[in-house]
Amino acid sequence: MFEGRRRAATVNAWSEPQDSCSERQPVSDARRKRPASAPHLSCTAANPPALSQGAREIAAKCTGVGGPEEQICRGIFEIEKRSCDVVLTSSRLKWTTIEPETPAGFFPNRPKSLKVIVNPYSHKKEAKQVYYEQVAPLFKLADIKTDITITEYEGHAFSILKECDIQEFDGVVCVGGDGTVSEVAHALLLRAQIDAGRDIDSNFTPVRAPLPLGIIPAGSTNILAFSVHGLKHPGTAAMHIIMGNLQEVDVCTFSSRNRLLQFGFSAMFGFGGRTLALAEKHRWMPSNQRREFAVIKTLTNLKPEECELSFLPSKNSHLVEQEGKGNEDEMNAIEQCNDEGKWQSMQGHFLNVSIMAIPCLCSMAPRGLAPNTRLDDGSMSLIAVRNTSRADFIKHLKRYGNLKNQFNFPFVETYTVQEVKIRSRIKYGWADETSEENADFRSCRSSVISLKGNCPWNVDGDLMEETSEVHIKIHSQLITLYGRNIEECDDSTVKCSCL
């Protein structure tokens, strides 16, 4: 509809092509294109008559001035299926075609073709429903072509990305939980190393993932989606993909004896690993019940892991400030951590060890499991929980669900690091490189190695193969995710800064 004054005199307005009005002030910006031959509005005759003298007088009164070129009203109309800027003056009706038709120029990274991988077994087996009801319609409206694969077995996504021609797509989208995202991210990064000729059985420097990864949350915790989008909402995640919002994210490599085990964003050893392993043995239970059962059962049988931790502090690293602490030992630790390039080590019994390259936000930890970590700062948090009583350890866990400092305990140590090496003690003592049990270690690929007395690793919600020694290293901005870095918030409500 036109905006402004409307009078009967405008009905008899005559029109002319824009080319004949080139000497007049343009009514659109530089992106509006003049048509070669301007069409007529469908509501007017092919050759409408000129304004009568009486109509011109009425139009002049409507504008309040006597000038013949004063605008009476202006609006956007569809003319021959094209959007046009239409202007009515006291003497004529003129229009210019609006180019481009859509604001694609504002979204330079907007994908046109996506490879979509859906895990139908995630959470309550609702991933397919989430995608087809909440995401697919948005992709269709955005005119994004999709090639969809419904995974049928564990490792299926890995096989698909290993074999497909990824050059056909602008991005990859996975629909599922943290385990699905971890598998797809690992597959993308491993594919990049293979294509670049990197030897993953050596101390190599990884190359970036070739395509951005979109995460549609459909799991139980969705830590990765929460950390990137700030909330668990498939529609929000889909809009980030449609608009081409990109966020660079750090990734860790997990290796043993210079052999790559896995790419990942976060890992837990000890309580976190044992809880996941127990939950995986009870897959027949509903997800929420299975998780609660595993936590309670692991707490009941709580026991520490004897291991040695070595870490390389990152630039400007420091021990996270902890309320109520300030003794001489802590100050010495801070000075040691600030000494760049020097490895630090500690040995003892630990209930849990976490290494996280992202803040790991989720509904159960609104501030994040590693609240002082960022998505793309090139560092990771090392959180070591030493042996303590079950009651104190439970107090530590409960702190994650509120705004209190979960690290304000004498048995919790937190460092900002670049690299971490963890060597666990097995039944017959400390493992070494010449151990007979590790003699044929390089021949083991994706199968889980069961070393008696070893604790499993929880990497992004998936069990990683057990080994007595793991080397974790951060790689800055190794992968690109669809999303935006959320702003740091002071309350328990996680907010998204983009929508």
Coordinates of N, CA and C in Angstrom, one line a residue, residues 196-412:
A196 N 45.2 -33.6 2.8 CA 46.4 -32.8 2.9 C 47.7 -33.6 3.0
G197 N 47.5 -34.9 3.0 CA 48.7 -35.8 3.1 C 49.4 -35.8 4.4
R198 N 48.6 -35.5 5.5 CA 49.2 -35.5 6.8 C 49.3 -37.0 7.3
D199 N 50.5 -37.3 8.0 CA 50.7 -38.6 8.6 C 50.2 -38.5 10.1
I200 N 49.0 -39.1 10.3 CA 48.4 -39.0 11.7 C 49.1 -39.9 12.7
D201 N 50.0 -40.7 12.2 CA 50.8 -41.6 13.1 C 52.1 -40.9 13.5
S202 N 52.1 -39.6 13.4 CA 53.4 -38.9 13.8 C 53.0 -37.6 14.5
N203 N 53.9 -36.9 14.9 CA 53.7 -35.6 15.6 C 53.4 -34.5 14.5
F204 N 52.2 -34.5 14.0 CA 51.9 -33.7 12.9 C 51.2 -32.4 13.3
T205 N 51.1 -31.4 12.4 CA 50.4 -30.2 12.6 C 49.1 -30.3 11.8
P206 N 47.9 -30.3 12.4 CA 46.7 -30.5 11.6 C 46.3 -29.3 10.8
V207 N 45.6 -29.6 9.7 CA 45.1 -28.5 8.9 C 43.6 -28.3 9.2
R208 N 43.0 -27.2 8.9 CA 41.7 -26.8 9.2 C 40.7 -27.7 8.5
A209 N 39.5 -27.8 9.1 CA 38.4 -28.6 8.5 C 38.0 -27.8 7.2
P210 N 37.6 -28.6 6.1 CA 37.3 -27.9 4.8 C 36.0 -27.2 4.8
L211 N 35.0 -27.6 5.6 CA 33.7 -27.1 5.6 C 33.2 -26.7 7.0
P212 N 32.4 -25.7 7.1 CA 31.8 -25.3 8.4 C 30.8 -26.4 8.8
L213 N 30.6 -26.5 10.1 CA 29.7 -27.6 10.7 C 28.6 -26.9 11.4
G214 N 27.4 -27.3 11.1 CA 26.2 -26.8 11.8 C 25.7 -27.9 12.7
I215 N 25.2 -27.4 13.9 CA 24.8 -28.4 15.0 C 23.3 -28.1 15.2
I216 N 22.5 -29.1 14.9 CA 21.0 -29.0 15.3 C 20.9 -29.9 16.6
P217 N 20.7 -29.3 17.7 CA 20.6 -30.1 19.0 C 19.4 -31.0 19.0
A218 N 19.7 -32.3 19.3 CA 18.6 -33.2 19.4 C 19.1 -34.3 20.4
G219 N 20.0 -34.0 21.3 CA 20.5 -35.0 22.3 C 20.0 -34.7 23.7
S220 N 20.6 -35.2 24.7 CA 20.2 -35.0 26.1 C 20.9 -33.8 26.7
T221 N 22.2 -33.6 26.5 CA 22.8 -32.5 27.1 C 23.2 -31.4 26.1
N222 N 23.6 -31.7 24.9 CA 23.9 -30.8 23.9 C 24.9 -29.7 24.3
I223 N 26.0 -30.1 24.9 CA 27.0 -29.1 25.4 C 27.5 -28.3 24.2
L224 N 27.8 -28.9 23.1 CA 28.4 -28.1 22.0 C 27.4 -27.1 21.5
A225 N 26.2 -27.5 21.3 CA 25.1 -26.5 20.8 C 24.9 -25.4 21.8
F226 N 24.9 -25.7 23.1 CA 24.7 -24.7 24.1 C 25.9 -23.7 24.1
S227 N 27.1 -24.2 23.9 CA 28.3 -23.4 24.0 C 28.4 -22.4 22.8
V228 N 27.8 -22.8 21.7 CA 27.9 -22.0 20.5 C 26.6 -21.1 20.3
H229 N 25.4 -21.6 20.6 CA 24.2 -20.9 20.4 C 23.7 -20.2 21.7
G230 N 24.1 -20.7 22.9 CA 23.6 -20.2 24.1 C 22.3 -20.8 24.6
L231 N 21.7 -21.7 23.8 CA 20.5 -22.4 24.3 C 20.3 -23.6 23.4
K232 N 19.4 -24.5 23.8 CA 19.0 -25.6 23.0 C 17.8 -25.3 22.2
H233 N 17.9 -24.9 21.0 CA 16.7 -24.6 20.2 C 17.0 -24.9 18.7
P234 N 16.4 -25.9 18.1 CA 16.7 -26.2 16.7 C 16.5 -25.1 15.8
G235 N 15.4 -24.3 16.0 CA 15.1 -23.2 15.1 C 16.2 -22.1 15.1
T236 N 16.7 -21.8 16.3 CA 17.8 -20.8 16.4 C 19.1 -21.4 15.6
A237 N 19.4 -22.6 15.9 CA 20.5 -23.2 15.2 C 20.4 -23.2 13.7
A238 N 19.2 -23.5 13.2 CA 18.9 -23.5 11.8 C 19.1 -22.1 11.2
M239 N 18.6 -21.0 11.9 CA 18.7 -19.7 11.4 C 20.2 -19.2 11.4
H240 N 21.0 -19.7 12.3 CA 22.5 -19.4 12.2 C 23.0 -19.9 10.9
I241 N 22.6 -21.2 10.6 CA 23.1 -21.8 9.3 C 22.6 -21.0 8.1
I242 N 21.3 -20.7 8.1 CA 20.7 -20.0 7.0 C 21.4 -18.7 6.7
M243 N 21.6 -17.9 7.8 CA 22.2 -16.6 7.6 C 23.7 -16.6 7.4
G244 N 24.3 -17.8 7.6 CA 25.8 -18.0 7.3 C 26.6 -17.4 8.5
N245 N 26.1 -17.4 9.7 CA 26.9 -16.9 10.8 C 27.9 -17.9 11.2
L246 N 29.2 -17.5 11.2 CA 30.3 -18.5 11.4 C 31.1 -18.1 12.6
Q247 N 31.5 -19.1 13.4 CA 32.3 -19.0 14.6 C 33.5 -19.9 14.5
E248 N 34.7 -19.4 14.6 CA 35.9 -20.2 14.7 C 36.0 -20.8 16.1
V249 N 36.3 -22.1 16.1 CA 36.4 -22.8 17.4 C 37.6 -23.6 17.5
D250 N 38.2 -23.6 18.7 CA 39.4 -24.4 19.0 C 39.1 -25.9 19.1
V251 N 40.1 -26.7 18.7 CA 39.9 -28.2 18.8 C 41.1 -28.8 19.4
C252 N 40.9 -29.9 20.2 CA 42.1 -30.6 20.8 C 42.4 -31.9 20.0
T253 N 43.6 -32.3 20.0 CA 44.0 -33.6 19.5 C 44.3 -34.5 20.7
F254 N 43.8 -35.7 20.6 CA 44.1 -36.7 21.7 C 45.0 -37.8 21.0
S255 N 46.2 -37.9 21.5 CA 47.1 -38.9 20.9 C 47.8 -39.7 21.9
S256 N 48.4 -40.8 21.5 CA 49.2 -41.7 22.3 C 50.3 -42.2 21.5
R257 N 51.5 -42.1 22.0 CA 52.7 -42.6 21.3 C 52.8 -41.9 19.9
N258 N 52.4 -40.6 19.8 CA 52.4 -39.9 18.6 C 51.4 -40.4 17.6
R259 N 50.5 -41.2 18.0 CA 49.4 -41.7 17.1 C 48.1 -41.0 17.5
L260 N 47.5 -40.4 16.5 CA 46.2 -39.7 16.7 C 45.1 -40.7 17.2
L261 N 44.5 -40.4 18.3 CA 43.3 -41.2 18.7 C 42.0 -40.5 18.3
Q262 N 42.0 -39.2 18.5 CA 40.7 -38.5 18.2 C 40.9 -37.0 18.2
F263 N 40.0 -36.3 17.4 CA 39.8 -34.9 17.6 C 38.7 -34.7 18.5
G264 N 38.7 -33.6 19.4 CA 37.6 -33.4 20.3 C 37.7 -32.0 20.9
F265 N 36.6 -31.7 21.6 CA 36.5 -30.3 22.2 C 36.7 -30.4 23.7
S266 N 36.3 -31.5 24.4 CA 36.4 -31.6 25.8 C 36.6 -33.1 26.2
A267 N 37.2 -33.3 27.4 CA 37.4 -34.7 27.8 C 37.4 -34.7 29.4
M268 N 37.0 -35.9 29.9 CA 37.0 -36.1 31.3 C 37.6 -37.5 31.6
F269 N 38.4 -37.6 32.6 CA 39.1 -38.8 33.0 C 38.8 -39.0 34.5
G270 N 38.4 -40.2 34.9 CA 38.1 -40.5 36.2 C 36.6 -40.6 36.4
F271 N 36.0 -39.8 37.3 CA 34.5 -39.8 37.5 C 33.7 -39.7 36.2
G272 N 34.1 -38.7 35.4 CA 33.3 -38.4 34.2 C 33.4 -39.6 33.2
G273 N 34.6 -40.2 33.1 CA 34.7 -41.4 32.2 C 34.0 -42.6 32.7
R274 N 34.1 -42.9 34.0 CA 33.4 -44.0 34.6 C 31.9 -43.9 34.5
T275 N 31.4 -42.7 34.7 CA 29.9 -42.4 34.7 C 29.4 -42.7 33.3
L276 N 30.1 -42.2 32.2 CA 29.7 -42.5 30.9 C 29.8 -44.0 30.5
A277 N 30.8 -44.6 30.9 CA 31.0 -46.1 30.6 C 29.8 -46.9 31.2
L278 N 29.5 -46.5 32.5 CA 28.4 -47.2 33.1 C 27.0 -46.9 32.4
A279 N 26.8 -45.7 32.0 CA 25.6 -45.3 31.3 C 25.5 -46.1 30.0
E280 N 26.6 -46.3 29.3 CA 26.6 -47.0 28.0 C 26.2 -48.4 28.2
K281 N 26.5 -49.0 29.3 CA 26.1 -50.4 29.6 C 24.6 -50.6 29.8
H282 N 23.9 -49.4 30.0 CA 22.5 -49.5 30.3 C 21.7 -48.7 29.3
R283 N 22.0 -48.9 28.0 CA 21.4 -48.1 27.0 C 19.9 -48.5 26.9
W284 N 19.4 -49.6 27.5 CA 18.0 -49.9 27.4 C 17.2 -49.0 28.3
M285 N 17.8 -48.3 29.2 CA 17.0 -47.4 30.1 C 16.8 -46.0 29.3
P286 N 15.7 -45.3 29.7 CA 15.5 -44.0 29.2 C 16.7 -43.1 29.5
S287 N 17.0 -42.1 28.6 CA 18.2 -41.4 28.7 C 18.4 -40.7 30.1
N288 N 17.3 -40.0 30.5 CA 17.4 -39.3 31.8 C 17.7 -40.2 33.0
Q289 N 16.9 -41.3 33.0 CA 17.1 -42.3 34.1 C 18.5 -43.0 34.0
R290 N 18.9 -43.2 32.8 CA 20.2 -43.8 32.6 C 21.3 -42.9 33.1
R291 N 21.2 -41.6 32.9 CA 22.3 -40.7 33.3 C 22.2 -40.6 34.9
E292 N 21.1 -40.5 35.4 CA 21.0 -40.4 36.9 C 21.5 -41.6 37.6
F293 N 21.1 -42.8 37.0 CA 21.5 -44.0 37.6 C 23.1 -44.2 37.6
A294 N 23.7 -43.8 36.4 CA 25.1 -43.9 36.3 C 25.8 -43.0 37.3
V295 N 25.3 -41.7 37.5 CA 25.9 -40.8 38.4 C 25.9 -41.3 39.8
I296 N 24.7 -41.8 40.3 CA 24.5 -42.3 41.6 C 25.4 -43.5 41.9
K297 N 25.4 -44.4 40.9 CA 26.2 -45.7 41.0 C 27.7 -45.4 41.1
T298 N 28.1 -44.5 40.3 CA 29.6 -44.1 40.3 C 29.9 -43.4 41.6
L299 N 29.1 -42.6 42.1 CA 29.3 -41.9 43.4 C 29.4 -42.9 44.5
T300 N 28.5 -43.9 44.4 CA 28.5 -45.0 45.5 C 29.8 -45.7 45.5
N301 N 30.4 -46.0 44.3 CA 31.6 -46.7 44.2 C 32.8 -45.8 43.9
L302 N 32.7 -44.5 44.4 CA 33.7 -43.5 44.1 C 35.1 -44.0 44.5
K303 N 36.0 -43.8 43.6 CA 37.4 -44.1 43.9 C 38.3 -43.3 43.0
P304 N 39.5 -42.9 43.5 CA 40.4 -42.1 42.8 C 41.2 -42.9 41.8
E305 N 41.8 -42.2 40.8 CA 42.7 -42.7 39.8 C 44.1 -42.2 40.1
E306 N 45.1 -43.1 40.2 CA 46.4 -42.7 40.4 C 47.1 -42.4 39.1
C307 N 47.5 -41.2 38.9 CA 48.1 -40.8 37.6 C 49.1 -39.6 37.8
E308 N 49.8 -39.3 36.8 CA 50.7 -38.2 36.7 C 50.3 -37.2 35.7
L309 N 50.1 -35.9 36.1 CA 49.7 -34.9 35.1 C 50.9 -34.0 34.8
S310 N 51.1 -33.8 33.6 CA 52.1 -32.8 33.1 C 51.4 -31.8 32.2
F311 N 51.7 -30.5 32.3 CA 51.0 -29.6 31.5 C 51.9 -28.4 31.1
L312 N 51.7 -27.8 30.0 CA 52.4 -26.7 29.5 C 51.5 -25.5 29.6
P313 N 51.8 -24.5 30.5 CA 50.9 -23.3 30.6 C 50.8 -22.5 29.4
S314 N 49.7 -22.0 29.1 CA 49.5 -21.1 27.9 C 50.0 -19.7 28.2
K315 N 50.0 -18.9 27.2 CA 50.5 -17.5 27.4 C 49.6 -16.8 28.4
N316 N 50.2 -16.1 29.3 CA 49.5 -15.3 30.3 C 48.5 -16.2 31.1
S317 N 48.9 -17.5 31.3 CA 48.1 -18.4 32.0 C 48.2 -18.1 33.5
H318 N 47.2 -18.6 34.3 CA 47.2 -18.3 35.7 C 46.3 -19.3 36.4
L319 N 46.5 -19.5 37.6 CA 45.6 -20.3 38.4 C 44.3 -19.5 38.6
V320 N 43.2 -20.1 38.3 CA 41.9 -19.4 38.4 C 41.7 -18.9 39.8
E321 N 41.3 -17.7 39.9 CA 41.1 -17.1 41.2 C 40.1 -17.9 42.0
Q322 N 40.4 -18.2 43.2 CA 39.5 -18.9 44.0 C 39.2 -18.2 45.3
E323 N 38.0 -18.0 45.7 CA 37.7 -17.2 46.9 C 38.1 -18.0 48.1
G324 N 38.7 -17.3 49.0 CA 39.1 -17.9 50.3 C 40.4 -18.6 50.2
K325 N 41.2 -18.4 49.1 CA 42.5 -19.0 49.0 C 43.6 -17.9 48.8
G326 N 44.7 -18.1 49.3 CA 45.8 -17.1 49.2 C 47.0 -17.5 49.9
N327 N 47.2 -18.8 50.0 CA 48.4 -19.3 50.8 C 49.7 -19.2 49.9
E328 N 50.8 -19.5 50.6 CA 52.1 -19.4 49.9 C 52.2 -20.4 48.8
D329 N 51.7 -21.6 49.0 CA 51.8 -22.6 47.9 C 51.1 -22.2 46.7
E330 N 49.9 -21.6 46.8 CA 49.2 -21.2 45.6 C 49.9 -20.1 44.9
M331 N 50.5 -19.1 45.6 CA 51.2 -18.1 45.0 C 52.4 -18.6 44.2
N332 N 53.0 -19.6 44.7 CA 54.1 -20.3 44.0 C 53.7 -20.9 42.7
A333 N 52.5 -21.6 42.8 CA 51.9 -22.2 41.6 C 51.6 -21.2 40.6
I334 N 51.1 -20.0 41.0 CA 50.8 -19.0 40.0 C 52.0 -18.5 39.3
E335 N 53.1 -18.3 40.1 CA 54.4 -17.9 39.5 C 54.9 -18.9 38.5
Q336 N 54.8 -20.2 38.9 CA 55.3 -21.3 38.0 C 54.5 -21.3 36.7
C337 N 53.1 -21.1 36.8 CA 52.3 -21.2 35.6 C 52.6 -20.0 34.7
N338 N 53.0 -18.9 35.2 CA 53.3 -17.7 34.4 C 54.6 -17.8 33.7
D339 N 55.4 -18.8 34.0 CA 56.7 -19.0 33.4 C 56.5 -19.8 32.1
E340 N 56.4 -19.1 31.0 CA 56.1 -19.7 29.7 C 57.1 -20.7 29.3
G341 N 56.7 -21.8 28.5 CA 57.6 -22.7 28.0 C 58.1 -23.8 28.9
K342 N 57.7 -23.8 30.1 CA 58.2 -24.8 31.1 C 57.0 -25.7 31.5
W343 N 57.3 -27.0 31.3 CA 56.3 -28.0 31.7 C 56.2 -28.1 33.2
Q344 N 55.0 -28.2 33.7 CA 54.8 -28.4 35.2 C 54.2 -29.8 35.3
S345 N 54.4 -30.4 36.5 CA 53.8 -31.8 36.7 C 53.4 -32.0 38.1
M346 N 52.5 -32.9 38.3 CA 52.0 -33.3 39.6 C 51.5 -34.7 39.6
Q347 N 51.7 -35.4 40.7 CA 51.4 -36.8 40.7 C 50.6 -37.1 42.0
G348 N 49.6 -38.0 41.9 CA 48.8 -38.3 43.0 C 47.5 -39.0 42.6
H349 N 46.5 -39.0 43.5 CA 45.2 -39.6 43.3 C 44.2 -38.5 43.0
F350 N 43.5 -38.7 41.9 CA 42.6 -37.7 41.4 C 41.2 -38.4 41.2
L351 N 40.1 -37.7 41.7 CA 38.8 -38.3 41.5 C 38.3 -37.9 40.1
N352 N 38.7 -36.8 39.5 CA 38.3 -36.4 38.2 C 39.3 -35.4 37.6
V353 N 39.6 -35.6 36.3 CA 40.4 -34.6 35.6 C 39.7 -34.2 34.3
S354 N 39.5 -32.9 34.1 CA 38.8 -32.4 32.9 C 39.8 -31.5 32.1
I355 N 39.7 -31.7 30.8 CA 40.4 -30.9 29.9 C 39.4 -30.3 28.8
M356 N 39.2 -29.0 28.8 CA 38.2 -28.4 28.0 C 38.6 -27.3 27.2
A357 N 38.4 -27.3 25.9 CA 38.7 -26.2 25.0 C 37.6 -25.3 24.8
I358 N 36.4 -25.6 25.3 CA 35.2 -24.7 25.1 C 34.6 -24.6 26.5
P359 N 33.7 -23.6 26.7 CA 33.1 -23.5 28.1 C 32.2 -24.6 28.5
C360 N 31.7 -25.4 27.6 CA 30.8 -26.6 28.0 C 29.6 -26.1 28.8
L361 N 28.8 -25.3 28.2 CA 27.6 -24.9 28.8 C 26.5 -26.0 28.6
C362 N 25.6 -26.1 29.6 CA 24.5 -27.0 29.4 C 23.5 -26.6 30.5
S363 N 22.3 -27.2 30.5 CA 21.3 -26.9 31.4 C 21.7 -27.2 32.9
M364 N 22.5 -28.2 33.0 CA 23.0 -28.6 34.4 C 24.1 -27.8 34.8
A365 N 24.8 -27.1 33.9 CA 25.9 -26.2 34.3 C 25.7 -24.9 33.5
P366 N 24.8 -24.0 33.9 CA 24.6 -22.8 33.2 C 25.7 -21.8 33.0
R367 N 26.7 -21.9 33.9 CA 27.9 -21.1 33.8 C 29.0 -21.8 32.9
G368 N 28.8 -23.1 32.8 CA 29.7 -23.9 32.0 C 30.6 -24.8 32.9
L369 N 31.0 -25.9 32.4 CA 31.9 -26.8 33.2 C 33.3 -26.1 33.2
A370 N 33.6 -25.3 32.3 CA 34.8 -24.5 32.3 C 34.5 -23.1 31.9
P371 N 34.0 -22.3 32.9 CA 33.4 -21.0 32.6 C 34.5 -20.0 32.2
N372 N 35.8 -20.2 32.5 CA 36.8 -19.3 32.1 C 37.4 -19.6 30.8
T373 N 36.9 -20.5 30.0 CA 37.4 -20.9 28.7 C 36.5 -20.3 27.6
R374 N 37.2 -19.9 26.5 CA 36.5 -19.3 25.4 C 36.5 -20.2 24.2
L375 N 35.7 -20.0 23.2 CA 35.6 -20.9 22.1 C 36.9 -20.8 21.2
D376 N 37.5 -19.6 21.2 CA 38.6 -19.4 20.1 C 39.8 -18.7 20.7
D377 N 40.1 -18.9 21.9 CA 41.3 -18.1 22.5 C 42.6 -18.9 22.5
G378 N 42.6 -20.1 21.9 CA 43.8 -20.9 21.8 C 44.3 -21.5 23.1
S379 N 43.4 -21.7 24.0 CA 43.9 -22.3 25.3 C 42.8 -23.2 25.8
M380 N 43.1 -24.1 26.8 CA 42.1 -25.0 27.3 C 42.2 -25.0 28.9
S381 N 41.2 -25.4 29.5 CA 41.2 -25.5 31.0 C 41.6 -26.9 31.4
L382 N 42.4 -26.9 32.4 CA 42.8 -28.2 33.1 C 42.2 -28.1 34.5
I383 N 41.3 -29.0 34.8 CA 40.6 -29.0 36.1 C 40.9 -30.3 36.8
A384 N 41.7 -30.3 37.8 CA 42.1 -31.5 38.5 C 41.5 -31.5 39.9
V385 N 40.7 -32.6 40.2 CA 40.0 -32.7 41.5 C 40.7 -33.9 42.2
R386 N 41.5 -33.5 43.2 CA 42.2 -34.5 44.0 C 41.3 -35.3 44.9
N387 N 41.9 -36.4 45.4 CA 41.1 -37.3 46.2 C 40.6 -36.5 47.5
T388 N 39.3 -36.7 47.8 CA 38.7 -36.1 48.9 C 37.5 -37.0 49.4
S389 N 36.8 -36.6 50.3 CA 35.6 -37.3 50.8 C 34.5 -37.3 49.8
R390 N 33.6 -38.3 49.8 CA 32.5 -38.3 48.9 C 31.6 -37.1 49.1
A391 N 31.4 -36.7 50.4 CA 30.5 -35.5 50.7 C 31.1 -34.3 50.1
D392 N 32.4 -34.0 50.2 CA 33.0 -32.8 49.6 C 32.9 -32.9 48.1
F393 N 33.1 -34.0 47.5 CA 33.1 -34.1 46.1 C 31.7 -33.8 45.5
I394 N 30.6 -34.3 46.3 CA 29.3 -34.0 45.9 C 29.0 -32.5 46.0
K395 N 29.5 -31.8 47.0 CA 29.4 -30.4 47.1 C 30.0 -29.7 45.9
H396 N 31.1 -30.2 45.5 CA 31.8 -29.6 44.3 C 30.9 -29.8 43.0
L397 N 30.3 -31.0 42.9 CA 29.4 -31.2 41.7 C 28.2 -30.3 41.7
K398 N 27.6 -30.2 42.9 CA 26.4 -29.4 43.0 C 26.6 -27.9 42.7
R399 N 27.9 -27.4 42.9 CA 28.2 -26.0 42.6 C 28.0 -25.7 41.1
Y400 N 28.1 -26.7 40.2 CA 28.0 -26.5 38.8 C 26.6 -26.0 38.4
G401 N 25.6 -26.4 39.2 CA 24.2 -26.1 38.9 C 23.8 -24.7 39.4
N402 N 24.7 -24.0 40.1 CA 24.3 -22.6 40.6 C 25.4 -21.6 40.2
L403 N 25.3 -20.5 40.8 CA 26.2 -19.4 40.5 C 27.5 -19.4 41.4
K404 N 27.5 -20.3 42.3 CA 28.7 -20.3 43.2 C 29.9 -20.9 42.5
N405 N 31.1 -20.5 43.0 CA 32.3 -20.9 42.4 C 32.6 -22.4 42.7
Q406 N 32.5 -23.2 41.7 CA 32.7 -24.7 41.8 C 34.1 -25.0 42.1
F407 N 35.0 -24.1 41.9 CA 36.5 -24.4 42.1 C 37.0 -23.9 43.5
N408 N 36.1 -23.4 44.3 CA 36.5 -22.8 45.6 C 36.6 -23.9 46.6
F409 N 37.4 -24.9 46.4 CA 37.7 -26.0 47.3 C 39.2 -26.3 47.3
P410 N 39.7 -26.7 48.5 CA 41.2 -26.9 48.6 C 41.6 -28.1 47.7
F411 N 40.7 -29.0 47.3 CA 41.1 -30.2 46.6 C 40.9 -30.0 45.1
V412 N 40.5 -28.8 44.6 CA 40.3 -28.5 43.2 C 41.4 -27.5 42.7

